[in-house]
Amino acid sequence: MSGLPSVRGKITENRLLADLTWLRVGGPADYLFQPQDVSDLQDFLRDLDPEVAVFPMGVGSNLIIRDGGLRAVVIRMGRGFNQIEVEGNRVTAGVAALDAHVARKTAEQGVDLTFLRTIPGAIGGAVCMNAGCYGSYIADVFVSAKAVTRGGELVTLTADDLNFQYRQSDLPEGWVLVEATFKAPSGDPEELSARMQSQLEKRDATQPTKDRSAGSTFRNPAGFSSTGRADDVHDLKAWKVIDDAGMRGARVGGAQMSQKHSNFMINTGDATAADLENLGEEVRKKVFENSGIELQWEIKRIGEYD
C-alpha cells in the first residue's frame, strides 16, 4: 500500500461504499481504513500525508455518497469503538456504539437516554448532528467528547468547542471523534423500557422503517423539531410543507419520497445517488415555489458526481 502509513487495522484500496450506507448508493473511496483502536488511529493520522483528505464515516445512516465516490481515505470505526460504560448518571460510549443500543443499555441501569432509541445510526453521528427526538437533543445531555486531530493528537472537546446548533455541530476538518460522555436523568428501568417500546410502535406506524431510507431528508424549518407532545405544532414540519407542495410520493428514477412519511426519501431498489439528490433538489424547489420556505438537507451529501 504505497504512500500510506502501516496500521494494525485494515486498509482497503478503491473500496465501493454503497453497501456501507443505509441508502445503498455511492461510488468507491480511494481507501477505506478501519482502525483497530484509538492509538492505531492516532498513528495513522499523524503519519498520513497532510495533503490527503480524510472522511470519518459512521454506519452511513444519514448519508448520500455520490456515484463518483470519494477522493479520500474514509475512516470507519468498528468493534474497537463501540463500548458503552455507565457510572451513576454518566454514560461514556464509543462512536461506533449504536444509538439504540446506548438507549437500551442505559435504560436497564436506570439512566434516561431513551430519546436515542429511535434515532438511526451511531453515537459519533449523533454528536456531529446534535441528534434529537421528542424534544431532547444530544446537547442537553452532552458532557465532553474525545477526538483525534488531523495531526494525531488525542484531545477532549467541550460543548463550547462543538458549538451545538439545530442538527449540527462544529468539528474541525479531518478530526475524528472516538467517544462521548453524557450525563442523563435517572429513571425507573421498567418505565424507561415501556416508553421506548411506545416510541418504537409510534415510529413504525408513521415512518417507512421497512424501506431503504436515511431517516429524515430535510431539517424541520426554523428548528421546529418533534416533541411528541399533544400540543405539538405541525404546520412548520418538513413533511407538512412537502405535502403542501404536492411532493408526497414524488419520484426520480429509483428514488421516491415515501407515501407513508413524505420527509423520508427511499431507494425503491435501483436508485443512484444522482436520483436521490435530484429528487431532493426537486422537492426543495417545489416547496420554495409553494411556500417560500427553503428546506435544508438533513442528509449529508458528499463525494464526486459520476
CSV table of C-alpha atoms in Angstrom, one decimal:
chain,number,residue,atom,x,y,z
A,1,MET,CA,0.0,0.0,0.0
A,2,SER,CA,2.2,2.8,-1.3
A,3,GLY,CA,2.3,6.1,0.4
A,4,LEU,CA,0.0,5.2,3.4
A,5,PRO,CA,1.2,4.6,6.9
A,6,SER,CA,1.4,1.0,8.2
A,7,VAL,CA,-1.5,0.1,10.5
A,8,ARG,CA,-2.7,-2.6,12.8
A,9,GLY,CA,-6.3,-2.3,11.5
A,10,LYS,CA,-7.4,-2.8,7.9
A,11,ILE,CA,-6.9,-0.7,4.8
A,12,THR,CA,-8.8,-1.5,1.6
A,13,GLU,CA,-8.0,0.3,-1.7
A,14,ASN,CA,-10.7,1.5,-4.1
A,15,ARG,CA,-13.5,0.3,-1.8
A,16,LEU,CA,-17.0,0.7,-3.1
A,17,LEU,CA,-19.1,2.4,-0.3
A,18,ALA,CA,-22.7,1.7,-1.4
A,19,ASP,CA,-23.0,-1.3,0.9
A,20,LEU,CA,-21.9,0.7,3.9
A,21,THR,CA,-24.8,3.2,3.7
A,22,TRP,CA,-28.4,2.7,4.5
A,23,LEU,CA,-29.5,4.1,1.1
A,24,ARG,CA,-27.1,1.6,-0.6
A,25,VAL,CA,-25.7,4.1,-3.1
A,26,GLY,CA,-22.3,5.5,-3.7
A,27,GLY,CA,-19.0,5.0,-5.7
A,28,PRO,CA,-15.6,4.0,-4.3
A,29,ALA,CA,-13.3,5.6,-1.8
A,30,ASP,CA,-9.6,5.8,-2.7
A,31,TYR,CA,-9.1,3.9,0.6
A,32,LEU,CA,-11.1,2.6,3.5
A,33,PHE,CA,-9.3,2.5,6.8
A,34,GLN,CA,-10.8,0.6,9.7
A,35,PRO,CA,-8.6,1.3,12.8
A,36,GLN,CA,-8.1,-1.3,15.4
A,37,ASP,CA,-8.2,1.1,18.3
A,38,VAL,CA,-7.5,4.8,19.2
A,39,SER,CA,-3.7,4.5,19.1
A,40,ASP,CA,-3.9,2.9,15.7
A,41,LEU,CA,-6.0,5.9,14.5
A,42,GLN,CA,-3.6,8.4,16.1
A,43,ASP,CA,-0.5,6.8,14.5
A,44,PHE,CA,-2.2,6.7,11.1
A,45,LEU,CA,-3.4,10.3,11.1
A,46,ARG,CA,-0.1,11.6,12.4
A,47,ASP,CA,1.9,9.8,9.7
A,48,LEU,CA,-0.5,10.4,6.8
A,49,ASP,CA,0.4,13.0,4.2
A,50,PRO,CA,-1.4,16.2,5.3
A,51,GLU,CA,-2.5,16.7,1.7
A,52,VAL,CA,-4.6,13.5,1.8
A,53,ALA,CA,-8.2,14.2,2.7
A,54,VAL,CA,-9.9,12.0,5.3
A,55,PHE,CA,-13.6,11.5,5.9
A,56,PRO,CA,-14.8,9.8,9.1
A,57,MET,CA,-17.8,7.7,8.5
A,58,GLY,CA,-20.3,6.1,10.9
A,59,VAL,CA,-22.8,3.5,9.9
A,60,GLY,CA,-23.9,5.5,6.9
A,61,SER,CA,-27.5,6.1,8.2
A,62,ASN,CA,-27.7,9.8,7.2
A,63,LEU,CA,-25.5,9.9,4.1
A,64,ILE,CA,-25.6,10.0,0.4
A,65,ILE,CA,-22.3,9.2,-1.2
A,66,ARG,CA,-22.3,10.4,-4.8
A,67,ASP,CA,-21.8,8.0,-7.6
A,68,GLY,CA,-18.3,9.1,-8.4
A,69,GLY,CA,-17.1,8.2,-4.9
A,70,LEU,CA,-14.6,9.9,-2.6
A,71,ARG,CA,-11.0,11.0,-3.3
A,72,ALA,CA,-10.1,10.5,0.3
A,73,VAL,CA,-9.3,8.0,3.0
A,74,VAL,CA,-12.7,7.0,4.5
A,75,ILE,CA,-12.2,6.2,8.2
A,76,ARG,CA,-14.8,3.8,9.5
A,77,MET,CA,-14.9,2.8,13.2
A,78,GLY,CA,-15.9,-0.7,14.2
A,79,ARG,CA,-15.6,-3.0,17.1
A,80,GLY,CA,-12.8,-1.2,18.9
A,81,PHE,CA,-15.0,1.8,19.3
A,82,ASN,CA,-18.4,0.5,20.4
A,83,GLN,CA,-18.0,0.3,24.2
A,84,ILE,CA,-20.8,1.6,26.5
A,85,GLU,CA,-19.9,2.3,30.1
A,86,VAL,CA,-22.4,3.5,32.7
A,87,GLU,CA,-21.2,5.0,36.1
A,88,GLY,CA,-24.1,6.6,38.0
A,89,ASN,CA,-25.7,9.1,35.7
A,90,ARG,CA,-22.7,9.4,33.4
A,91,VAL,CA,-22.5,7.4,30.2
A,92,THR,CA,-19.4,7.0,28.0
A,93,ALA,CA,-19.9,5.5,24.6
A,94,GLY,CA,-17.6,4.8,21.7
A,95,VAL,CA,-18.6,6.5,18.4
A,96,ALA,CA,-19.5,3.2,16.8
A,97,ALA,CA,-22.0,2.3,19.6
A,98,LEU,CA,-25.4,2.3,18.0
A,99,ASP,CA,-27.8,4.9,19.4
A,100,ALA,CA,-30.5,2.3,20.0
A,101,HIS,CA,-28.0,0.1,22.0
A,102,VAL,CA,-26.9,3.0,24.1
A,103,ALA,CA,-30.6,3.8,24.9
A,104,ARG,CA,-31.4,0.2,25.8
A,105,LYS,CA,-28.3,-0.5,27.9
A,106,THR,CA,-28.5,2.7,29.9
A,107,ALA,CA,-32.3,2.3,30.5
A,108,GLU,CA,-31.6,-1.1,32.0
A,109,GLN,CA,-29.3,0.7,34.5
A,110,GLY,CA,-31.9,3.4,35.3
A,111,VAL,CA,-30.4,6.2,33.1
A,112,ASP,CA,-32.7,8.0,30.7
A,113,LEU,CA,-31.3,8.4,27.2
A,114,THR,CA,-34.5,7.0,25.8
A,115,PHE,CA,-34.7,9.7,23.1
A,116,LEU,CA,-31.8,7.9,21.3
A,117,ARG,CA,-33.9,4.7,20.9
A,118,THR,CA,-35.5,5.6,17.6
A,119,ILE,CA,-32.6,7.7,16.1
A,120,PRO,CA,-30.9,5.7,13.3
A,121,GLY,CA,-27.1,5.5,13.4
A,122,ALA,CA,-24.3,5.5,15.9
A,123,ILE,CA,-23.1,7.9,18.6
A,124,GLY,CA,-20.4,9.6,16.5
A,125,GLY,CA,-23.0,10.8,14.0
A,126,ALA,CA,-25.4,11.7,16.8
A,127,VAL,CA,-22.9,14.0,18.3
A,128,CYS,CA,-21.9,15.6,15.0
A,129,MET,CA,-25.5,16.2,14.1
A,130,ASN,CA,-26.7,17.1,17.6
A,131,ALA,CA,-29.3,14.4,17.0
A,132,GLY,CA,-32.7,14.9,18.7
A,133,CYS,CA,-36.1,13.4,19.1
A,134,TYR,CA,-39.2,14.1,21.3
A,135,GLY,CA,-37.8,17.5,22.3
A,136,SER,CA,-34.5,16.2,23.6
A,137,TYR,CA,-31.1,16.7,22.0
A,138,ILE,CA,-27.6,15.4,22.4
A,139,ALA,CA,-26.6,19.0,23.5
A,140,ASP,CA,-29.0,18.6,26.5
A,141,VAL,CA,-27.0,15.6,27.9
A,142,PHE,CA,-23.5,16.2,26.5
A,143,VAL,CA,-20.5,16.5,28.9
A,144,SER,CA,-17.5,16.0,26.6
A,145,ALA,CA,-16.1,14.1,23.7
A,146,LYS,CA,-12.7,12.8,22.7
A,147,ALA,CA,-11.3,13.2,19.2
A,148,VAL,CA,-8.2,12.6,17.3
A,149,THR,CA,-6.9,15.7,15.4
A,150,ARG,CA,-5.7,15.5,11.8
A,151,GLY,CA,-2.1,15.6,13.3
A,152,GLY,CA,-2.8,12.5,15.5
A,153,GLU,CA,-3.3,14.2,18.9
A,154,LEU,CA,-6.0,13.0,21.3
A,155,VAL,CA,-8.0,15.9,22.6
A,156,THR,CA,-11.0,16.5,24.8
A,157,LEU,CA,-13.8,18.7,23.5
A,158,THR,CA,-16.5,20.6,25.5
A,159,ALA,CA,-19.9,21.7,24.3
A,160,ASP,CA,-18.5,25.1,23.7
A,161,ASP,CA,-15.9,23.6,21.4
A,162,LEU,CA,-18.6,21.8,19.4
A,163,ASN,CA,-20.9,24.8,19.3
A,164,PHE,CA,-24.1,22.7,19.1
A,165,GLN,CA,-27.0,24.1,17.0
A,166,TYR,CA,-30.1,22.6,15.5
A,167,ARG,CA,-28.9,19.4,13.7
A,168,GLN,CA,-25.3,20.5,13.5
A,169,SER,CA,-22.0,21.0,15.4
A,170,ASP,CA,-18.6,22.4,14.6
A,171,LEU,CA,-15.9,19.7,14.4
A,172,PRO,CA,-12.7,20.8,12.7
A,173,GLU,CA,-12.0,19.3,9.2
A,174,GLY,CA,-10.3,16.0,9.4
A,175,TRP,CA,-10.7,15.5,13.2
A,176,VAL,CA,-12.2,12.1,14.1
A,177,LEU,CA,-14.5,11.6,17.2
A,178,VAL,CA,-13.7,8.5,19.2
A,179,GLU,CA,-16.0,8.6,22.2
A,180,ALA,CA,-18.5,10.8,24.0
A,181,THR,CA,-19.6,11.2,27.6
A,182,PHE,CA,-23.2,12.2,28.6
A,183,LYS,CA,-24.9,13.0,31.9
A,184,ALA,CA,-28.6,12.0,31.8
A,185,PRO,CA,-31.5,11.9,34.3
A,186,SER,CA,-32.4,8.9,36.4
A,187,GLY,CA,-35.5,6.8,35.7
A,188,ASP,CA,-37.2,3.6,36.6
A,189,PRO,CA,-35.9,0.9,34.2
A,190,GLU,CA,-39.3,-0.6,33.6
A,191,GLU,CA,-40.8,2.8,32.8
A,192,LEU,CA,-38.0,3.7,30.5
A,193,SER,CA,-38.4,0.4,28.7
A,194,ALA,CA,-42.1,0.9,28.3
A,195,ARG,CA,-41.5,4.5,27.0
A,196,MET,CA,-39.1,3.2,24.4
A,197,GLN,CA,-41.5,0.5,23.3
A,198,SER,CA,-44.2,3.1,22.8
A,199,GLN,CA,-41.8,5.3,20.8
A,200,LEU,CA,-40.9,2.3,18.6
A,201,GLU,CA,-44.6,1.5,17.9
A,202,LYS,CA,-45.3,5.1,17.0
A,203,ARG,CA,-42.2,5.2,14.7
A,204,ASP,CA,-43.2,2.0,12.9
A,205,ALA,CA,-46.8,3.3,12.5
A,206,THR,CA,-45.7,6.6,10.9
A,207,GLN,CA,-42.3,6.0,9.2
A,208,PRO,CA,-41.2,3.7,6.4
A,209,THR,CA,-39.0,1.6,8.6
A,210,LYS,CA,-39.0,-1.4,6.3
A,211,ASP,CA,-37.9,0.7,3.3
A,212,ARG,CA,-34.3,1.7,2.4
A,213,SER,CA,-34.1,5.2,3.7
A,214,ALA,CA,-31.7,7.5,5.6
A,215,GLY,CA,-34.1,8.9,8.2
A,216,SER,CA,-35.4,12.5,7.8
A,217,THR,CA,-34.3,14.0,4.5
A,218,PHE,CA,-34.7,17.7,5.4
A,219,ARG,CA,-34.4,19.6,8.6
A,220,ASN,CA,-37.7,20.9,10.0
A,221,PRO,CA,-37.9,24.6,9.1
A,222,ALA,CA,-36.8,27.1,11.7
A,223,GLY,CA,-35.8,24.3,14.0
A,224,PHE,CA,-39.3,23.1,14.7
A,225,SER,CA,-38.5,19.6,16.0
A,226,SER,CA,-40.8,16.9,17.1
A,227,THR,CA,-41.6,16.9,20.8
A,228,GLY,CA,-44.1,14.1,20.7
A,229,ARG,CA,-46.5,16.2,22.9
A,230,ALA,CA,-50.2,16.6,22.3
A,231,ASP,CA,-49.8,20.3,21.7
A,232,ASP,CA,-47.0,19.7,19.1
A,233,VAL,CA,-47.4,22.2,16.2
A,234,HIS,CA,-47.2,20.6,12.7
A,235,ASP,CA,-47.7,23.5,10.3
A,236,LEU,CA,-43.9,24.1,10.1
A,237,LYS,CA,-42.7,20.5,9.9
A,238,ALA,CA,-40.8,19.4,6.8
A,239,TRP,CA,-43.3,16.7,5.9
A,240,LYS,CA,-46.2,19.2,6.0
A,241,VAL,CA,-44.6,21.7,3.6
A,242,ILE,CA,-43.6,18.8,1.3
A,243,ASP,CA,-47.2,17.6,1.4
A,244,ASP,CA,-48.5,21.1,0.7
A,245,ALA,CA,-46.2,21.3,-2.3
A,246,GLY,CA,-47.7,18.1,-3.7
A,247,MET,CA,-44.5,16.1,-3.4
A,248,ARG,CA,-45.5,13.1,-1.2
A,249,GLY,CA,-44.7,10.1,-3.3
A,250,ALA,CA,-42.8,12.1,-5.9
A,251,ARG,CA,-40.2,10.0,-7.9
A,252,VAL,CA,-37.0,10.5,-9.8
A,253,GLY,CA,-35.7,7.2,-11.3
A,254,GLY,CA,-35.4,4.7,-8.4
A,255,ALA,CA,-35.8,7.4,-5.7
A,256,GLN,CA,-39.1,8.3,-4.1
A,257,MET,CA,-40.4,10.5,-1.3
A,258,SER,CA,-42.2,7.9,0.9
A,259,GLN,CA,-46.0,7.7,0.7
A,260,LYS,CA,-46.0,6.9,4.4
A,261,HIS,CA,-43.9,9.9,5.5
A,262,SER,CA,-43.1,12.5,2.9
A,263,ASN,CA,-39.9,13.7,4.6
A,264,PHE,CA,-38.4,10.2,4.1
A,265,MET,CA,-36.6,9.5,0.8
A,266,ILE,CA,-36.4,5.9,-0.2
A,267,ASN,CA,-34.4,3.8,-2.6
A,268,THR,CA,-37.1,1.7,-4.2
A,269,GLY,CA,-34.4,-0.8,-5.5
A,270,ASP,CA,-32.3,0.7,-8.2
A,271,ALA,CA,-31.8,4.3,-7.3
A,272,THR,CA,-28.5,6.0,-8.0
A,273,ALA,CA,-27.1,8.7,-5.7
A,274,ALA,CA,-27.9,11.2,-8.5
A,275,ASP,CA,-31.6,10.0,-8.5
A,276,LEU,CA,-31.8,10.7,-4.7
A,277,GLU,CA,-30.1,14.0,-4.8
A,278,ASN,CA,-32.0,15.2,-7.8
A,279,LEU,CA,-35.3,14.2,-6.2
A,280,GLY,CA,-34.3,16.1,-3.1
A,281,GLU,CA,-33.5,19.2,-5.1
A,282,GLU,CA,-36.8,19.0,-6.9
A,283,VAL,CA,-38.6,18.8,-3.6
A,284,ARG,CA,-36.7,21.8,-2.3
A,285,LYS,CA,-37.6,23.8,-5.5
A,286,LYS,CA,-41.3,22.9,-5.3
A,287,VAL,CA,-41.5,23.7,-1.6
A,288,PHE,CA,-39.8,27.1,-2.1
A,289,GLU,CA,-42.2,27.9,-5.0
A,290,ASN,CA,-45.2,26.9,-3.0
A,291,SER,CA,-44.4,28.4,0.4
A,292,GLY,CA,-41.2,30.5,0.2
A,293,ILE,CA,-39.6,28.1,2.6
A,294,GLU,CA,-36.1,26.9,1.7
A,295,LEU,CA,-35.7,23.4,3.1
A,296,GLN,CA,-32.2,22.5,4.3
A,297,TRP,CA,-30.9,19.0,3.8
A,298,GLU,CA,-30.5,16.9,6.9
A,299,ILE,CA,-28.9,14.0,5.0
A,300,LYS,CA,-25.2,14.7,4.4
A,301,ARG,CA,-24.2,14.5,0.7
A,302,ILE,CA,-20.5,14.0,-0.1
A,303,GLY,CA,-18.2,12.9,-2.9
A,304,GLU,CA,-17.9,13.4,-6.7
A,305,TYR,CA,-20.6,13.3,-9.3
A,306,ASP,CA,-20.2,10.4,-11.8
